[in-house]
Coordinates of C-alpha atoms in Angstrom, one line a residue:
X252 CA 21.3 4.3 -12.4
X253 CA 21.4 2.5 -15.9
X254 CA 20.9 -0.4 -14.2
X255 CA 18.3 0.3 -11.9
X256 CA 16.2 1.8 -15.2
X257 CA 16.9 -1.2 -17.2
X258 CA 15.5 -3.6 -14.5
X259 CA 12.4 -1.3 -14.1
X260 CA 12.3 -1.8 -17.8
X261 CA 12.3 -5.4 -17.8
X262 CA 9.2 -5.6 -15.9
X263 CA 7.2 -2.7 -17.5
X264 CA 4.5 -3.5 -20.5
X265 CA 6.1 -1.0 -23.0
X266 CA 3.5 -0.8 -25.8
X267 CA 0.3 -1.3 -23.9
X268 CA -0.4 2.0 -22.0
X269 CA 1.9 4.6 -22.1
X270 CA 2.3 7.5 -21.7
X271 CA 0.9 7.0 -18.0
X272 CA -2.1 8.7 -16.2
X273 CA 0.2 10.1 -13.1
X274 CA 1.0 13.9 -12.6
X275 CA 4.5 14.7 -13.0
X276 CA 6.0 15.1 -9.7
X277 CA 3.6 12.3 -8.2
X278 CA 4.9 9.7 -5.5
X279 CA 3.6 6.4 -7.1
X280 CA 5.9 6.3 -9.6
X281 CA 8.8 6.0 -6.9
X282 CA 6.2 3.4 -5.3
X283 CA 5.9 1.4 -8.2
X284 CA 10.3 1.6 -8.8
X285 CA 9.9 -0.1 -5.1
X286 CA 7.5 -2.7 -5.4
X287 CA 9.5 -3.7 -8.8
X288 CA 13.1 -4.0 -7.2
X289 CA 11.2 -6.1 -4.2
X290 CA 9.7 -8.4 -6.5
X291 CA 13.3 -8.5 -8.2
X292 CA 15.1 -8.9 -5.4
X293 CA 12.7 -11.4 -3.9
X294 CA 13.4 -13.9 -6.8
X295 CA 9.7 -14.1 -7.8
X296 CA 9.4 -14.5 -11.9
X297 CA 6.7 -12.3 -13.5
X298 CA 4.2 -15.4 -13.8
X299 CA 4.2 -16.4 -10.1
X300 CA 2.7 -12.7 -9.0
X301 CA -0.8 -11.7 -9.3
X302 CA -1.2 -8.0 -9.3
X303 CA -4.8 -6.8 -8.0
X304 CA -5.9 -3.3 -8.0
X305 CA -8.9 -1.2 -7.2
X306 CA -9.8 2.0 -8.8
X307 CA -7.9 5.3 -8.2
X308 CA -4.6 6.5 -9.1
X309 CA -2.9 3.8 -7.6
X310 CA -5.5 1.5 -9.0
X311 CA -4.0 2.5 -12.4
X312 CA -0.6 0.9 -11.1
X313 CA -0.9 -2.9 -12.7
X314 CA -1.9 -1.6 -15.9
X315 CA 1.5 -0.7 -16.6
X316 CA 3.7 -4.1 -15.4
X317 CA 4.1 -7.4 -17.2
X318 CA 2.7 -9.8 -13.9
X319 CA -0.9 -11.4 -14.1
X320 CA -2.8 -8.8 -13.5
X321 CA -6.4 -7.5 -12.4
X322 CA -8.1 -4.2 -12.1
X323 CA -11.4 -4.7 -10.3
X324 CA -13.9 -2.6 -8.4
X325 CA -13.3 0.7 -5.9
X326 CA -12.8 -1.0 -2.8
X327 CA -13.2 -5.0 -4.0
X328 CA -9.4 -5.2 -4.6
X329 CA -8.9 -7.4 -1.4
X330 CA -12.1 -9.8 -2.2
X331 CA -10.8 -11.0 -5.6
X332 CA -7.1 -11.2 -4.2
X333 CA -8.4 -13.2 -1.9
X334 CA -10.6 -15.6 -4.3
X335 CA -7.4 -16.1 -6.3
X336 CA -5.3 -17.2 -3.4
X337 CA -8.1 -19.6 -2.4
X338 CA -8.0 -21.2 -6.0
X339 CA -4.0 -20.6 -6.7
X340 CA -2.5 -20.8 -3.7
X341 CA 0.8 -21.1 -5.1
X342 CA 0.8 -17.9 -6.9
X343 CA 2.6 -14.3 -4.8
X344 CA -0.7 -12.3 -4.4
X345 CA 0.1 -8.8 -3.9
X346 CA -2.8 -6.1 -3.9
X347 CA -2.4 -2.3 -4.5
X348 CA -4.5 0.2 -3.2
X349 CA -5.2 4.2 -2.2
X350 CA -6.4 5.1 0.7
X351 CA -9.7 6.1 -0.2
X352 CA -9.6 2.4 -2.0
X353 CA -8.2 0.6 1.1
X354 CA -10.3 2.2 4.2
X355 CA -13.4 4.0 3.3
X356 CA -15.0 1.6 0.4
X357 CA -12.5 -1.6 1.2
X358 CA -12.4 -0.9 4.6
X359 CA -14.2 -4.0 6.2
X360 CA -12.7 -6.0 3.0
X361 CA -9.3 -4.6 5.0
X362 CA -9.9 -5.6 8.5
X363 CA -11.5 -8.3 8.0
X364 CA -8.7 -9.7 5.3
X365 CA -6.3 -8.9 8.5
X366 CA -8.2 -10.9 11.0
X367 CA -8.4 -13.9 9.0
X368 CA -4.9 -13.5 7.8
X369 CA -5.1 -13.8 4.3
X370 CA -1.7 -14.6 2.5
X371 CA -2.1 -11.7 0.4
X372 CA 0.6 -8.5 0.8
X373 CA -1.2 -5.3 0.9
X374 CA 0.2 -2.1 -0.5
X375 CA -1.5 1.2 0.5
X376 CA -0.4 4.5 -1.3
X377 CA -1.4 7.2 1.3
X378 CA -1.9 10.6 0.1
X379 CA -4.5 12.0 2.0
X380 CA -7.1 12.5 -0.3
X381 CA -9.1 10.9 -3.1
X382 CA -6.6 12.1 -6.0
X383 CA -8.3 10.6 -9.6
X384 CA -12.1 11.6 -8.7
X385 CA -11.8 15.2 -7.5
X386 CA -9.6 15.7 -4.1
X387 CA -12.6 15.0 -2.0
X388 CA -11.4 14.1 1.5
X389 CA -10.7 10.5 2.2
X390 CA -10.6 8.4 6.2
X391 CA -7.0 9.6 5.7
X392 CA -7.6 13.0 5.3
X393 CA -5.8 15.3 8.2
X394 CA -8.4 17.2 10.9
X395 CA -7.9 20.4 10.0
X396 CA -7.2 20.4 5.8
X397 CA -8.7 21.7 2.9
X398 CA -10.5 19.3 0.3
X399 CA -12.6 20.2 -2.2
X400 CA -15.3 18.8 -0.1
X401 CA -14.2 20.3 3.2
X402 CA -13.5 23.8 1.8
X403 CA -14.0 24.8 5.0
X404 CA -11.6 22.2 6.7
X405 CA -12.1 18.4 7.7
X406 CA -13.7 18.3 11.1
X407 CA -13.6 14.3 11.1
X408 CA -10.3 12.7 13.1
X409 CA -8.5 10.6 10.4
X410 CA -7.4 6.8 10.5
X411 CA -4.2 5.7 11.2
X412 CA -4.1 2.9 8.7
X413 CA -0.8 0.7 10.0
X414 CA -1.9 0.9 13.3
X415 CA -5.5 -0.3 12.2
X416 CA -4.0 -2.8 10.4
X417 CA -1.8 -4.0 13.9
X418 CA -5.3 -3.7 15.6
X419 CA -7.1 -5.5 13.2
X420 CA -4.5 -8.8 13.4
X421 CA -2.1 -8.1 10.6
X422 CA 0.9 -10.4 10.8
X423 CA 3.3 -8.0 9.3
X424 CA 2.6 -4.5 9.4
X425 CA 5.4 -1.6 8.1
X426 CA 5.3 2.2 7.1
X427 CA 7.2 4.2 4.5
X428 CA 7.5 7.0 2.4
X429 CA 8.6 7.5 -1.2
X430 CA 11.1 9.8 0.0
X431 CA 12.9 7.1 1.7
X432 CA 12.8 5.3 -1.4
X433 CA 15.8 2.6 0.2
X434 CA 13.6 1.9 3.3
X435 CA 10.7 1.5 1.3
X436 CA 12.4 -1.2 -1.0
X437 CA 13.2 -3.1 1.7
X438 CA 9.9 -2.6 3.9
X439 CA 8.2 -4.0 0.6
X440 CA 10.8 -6.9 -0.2
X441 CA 9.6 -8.1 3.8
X442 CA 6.0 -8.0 2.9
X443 CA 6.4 -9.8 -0.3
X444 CA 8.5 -12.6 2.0
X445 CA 6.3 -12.8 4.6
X446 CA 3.5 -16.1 4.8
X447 CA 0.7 -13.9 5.9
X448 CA -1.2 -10.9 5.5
X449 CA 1.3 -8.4 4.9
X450 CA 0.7 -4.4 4.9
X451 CA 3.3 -1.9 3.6
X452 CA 1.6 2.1 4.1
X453 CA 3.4 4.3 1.8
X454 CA 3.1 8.0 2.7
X455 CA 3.0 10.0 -0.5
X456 CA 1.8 13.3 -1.9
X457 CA -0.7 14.3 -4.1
X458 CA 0.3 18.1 -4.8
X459 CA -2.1 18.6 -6.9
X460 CA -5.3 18.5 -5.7
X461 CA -4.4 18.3 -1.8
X462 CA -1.0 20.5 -1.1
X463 CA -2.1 23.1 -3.8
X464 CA -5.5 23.4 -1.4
X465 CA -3.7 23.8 1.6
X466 CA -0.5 25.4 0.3
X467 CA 1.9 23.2 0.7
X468 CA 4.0 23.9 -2.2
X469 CA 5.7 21.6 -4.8
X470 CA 5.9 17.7 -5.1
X471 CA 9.7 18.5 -4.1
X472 CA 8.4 20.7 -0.9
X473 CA 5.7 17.6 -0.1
X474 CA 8.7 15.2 -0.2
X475 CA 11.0 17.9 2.0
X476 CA 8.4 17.3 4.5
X477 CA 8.2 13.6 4.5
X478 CA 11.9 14.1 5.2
X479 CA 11.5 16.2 7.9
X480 CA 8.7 14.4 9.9
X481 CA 9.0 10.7 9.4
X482 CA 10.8 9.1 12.2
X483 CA 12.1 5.2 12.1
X484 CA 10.5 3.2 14.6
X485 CA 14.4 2.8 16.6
X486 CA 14.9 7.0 17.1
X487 CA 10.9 7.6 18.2
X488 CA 11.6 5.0 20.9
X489 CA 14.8 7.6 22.4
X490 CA 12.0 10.8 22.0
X491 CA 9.5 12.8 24.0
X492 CA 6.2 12.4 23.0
X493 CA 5.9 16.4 23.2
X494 CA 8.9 15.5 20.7
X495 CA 6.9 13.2 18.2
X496 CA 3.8 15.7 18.5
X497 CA 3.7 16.8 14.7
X498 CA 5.8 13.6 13.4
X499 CA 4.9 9.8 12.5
X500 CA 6.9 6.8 13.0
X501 CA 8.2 4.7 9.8
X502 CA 9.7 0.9 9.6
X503 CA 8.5 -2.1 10.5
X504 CA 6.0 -1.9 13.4
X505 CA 4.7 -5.7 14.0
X506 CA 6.1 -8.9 12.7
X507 CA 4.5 -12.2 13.7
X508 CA 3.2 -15.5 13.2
X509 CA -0.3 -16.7 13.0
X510 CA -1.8 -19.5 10.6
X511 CA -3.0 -18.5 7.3
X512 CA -6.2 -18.5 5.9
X513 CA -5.9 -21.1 3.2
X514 CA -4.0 -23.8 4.9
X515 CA -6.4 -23.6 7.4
X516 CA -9.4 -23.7 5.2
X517 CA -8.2 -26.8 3.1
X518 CA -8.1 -28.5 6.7
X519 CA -11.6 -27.8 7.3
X520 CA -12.5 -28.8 3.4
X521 CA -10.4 -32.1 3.8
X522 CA -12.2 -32.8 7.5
X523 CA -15.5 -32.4 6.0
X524 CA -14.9 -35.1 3.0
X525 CA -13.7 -37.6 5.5
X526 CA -10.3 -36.9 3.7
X527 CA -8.1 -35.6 6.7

């Protein structure tokens, strides 16, 4: 455990903004412990990453670690990732996003990012709800549940972000929780490796302004039920689907290859200077 700390440690900026915004008992914390030891264990060095973020909670994230680093607009994150990968394509582009962030405001950014495969990895807290601004509902948001926008319940369907991500031409697409903190190292540490657009959906909780609505107890309760209805990808394949009626599937759910966006691009840009 002293280890683990002290290699968080290493990549944390100690006297810039701490104490953090999160509230105790909140999942990004675990996230962020994750996307660390995956940058670690990937072998990147802190100047080779480019950490972009939108606004929310999770938009907070880069504020804290010692990479390049850039906050932008709600929803924009995936536009100025992508402008930086254009002009450094050398550099690890990783963005970080909610869900509210990632599909509602970003959400053609998102598709459209996944169509034209982007080398960017994407990293998209889900917790069901827009956290920072209030606990309105978010695309995310469960039919059925309490927001302070849907006293009366959500009456909308919600999106499934991996398997929008799949449909929208991802090249690697994974889910996780922060319960299972160990898959969810290594779901990330695959994202980071892959040459393509890479999503990683982390199923979180925000217990206080969504499970408090709809009584769902503590952040440890929230967590107790990740654990009990996240199934990996291997055991949902041996179930009933009357089985997998109230759970959702975690691990890797597409890995391919396609040609990326930039490589691509530089072909057309040499073609049209007679350069090719």
């Amino acid at each position: 455990m002293t280890e683990v700390t002290k290699l968080i440690h290493k990549y944390l900026r100690h006297d810039k903004k701490f104490p953090h915004v999160w509230c105790p008992g909140c999942g990004i914390g675990i996230m962020l412990g994750s996307l660390i030891r995956a940058i670690d264990e990937c072998g990147y060095n802190k100047d080779e990453i480019v950490l972009v973020s939108g606004i929310g909670c999770t938009g907070r994230l880069p504020v804290y670690v010692d990479f390049n680093t850039l906050h932008t607009t709600h929803g924009r994150a995936l536009t100025f990732a992508t402008g930086v990968k254009l002009a450094k394509p050398g550099l690890k582009v990783i963005v970080v996003m909610g869900d509210g962030d990632a599909v509602a405001i970003g959400g053609n950014h998102f598709i459209h990012a996944a169509r034209r495969n982007v080398d960017i990895s994407t990293v998209i807290l889900n917790n069901s709800v827009y956290g920072m601004t209030g606990g309105q509902y978010s695309p995310t948001t469960p039919y059925g549940m309490k927001t302070t926008t849907s006293p009366y319940t959500n009456v909308e369907q919600s999106f499934k972000i991996s398997e929008l991500a799949v449909t929208a031409g991802a090249t690697f697409v994974a889910r996780g929780t922060v319960y299972h903190a160990k898959m969810l190292d290594s779901l990330m540490e695959k994202a980071f490796q892959k040459k393509g657009f890479s999503v990683v959906e982390v199923i979180s909780h925000c217990h206080t302004q969504y499970g408090r609505l709809n009584r769902m107890g503590s952040a440890v309760e929230m967590m107790a039920w990740q654990r009990d209805h996240a199934v990996t990808i291997e055991k949902a394949a041996q179930m009933k689907e009357e089985e997998m009626k109230d759970k959702f599937k975690i691990g890797v759910l597409i890995d391919k290859e396609l040609p990326v966006f930039h490589e691509e691009y530089e072909k057309i840009r040499k073609w049209a200077k007679g350069t090719k």
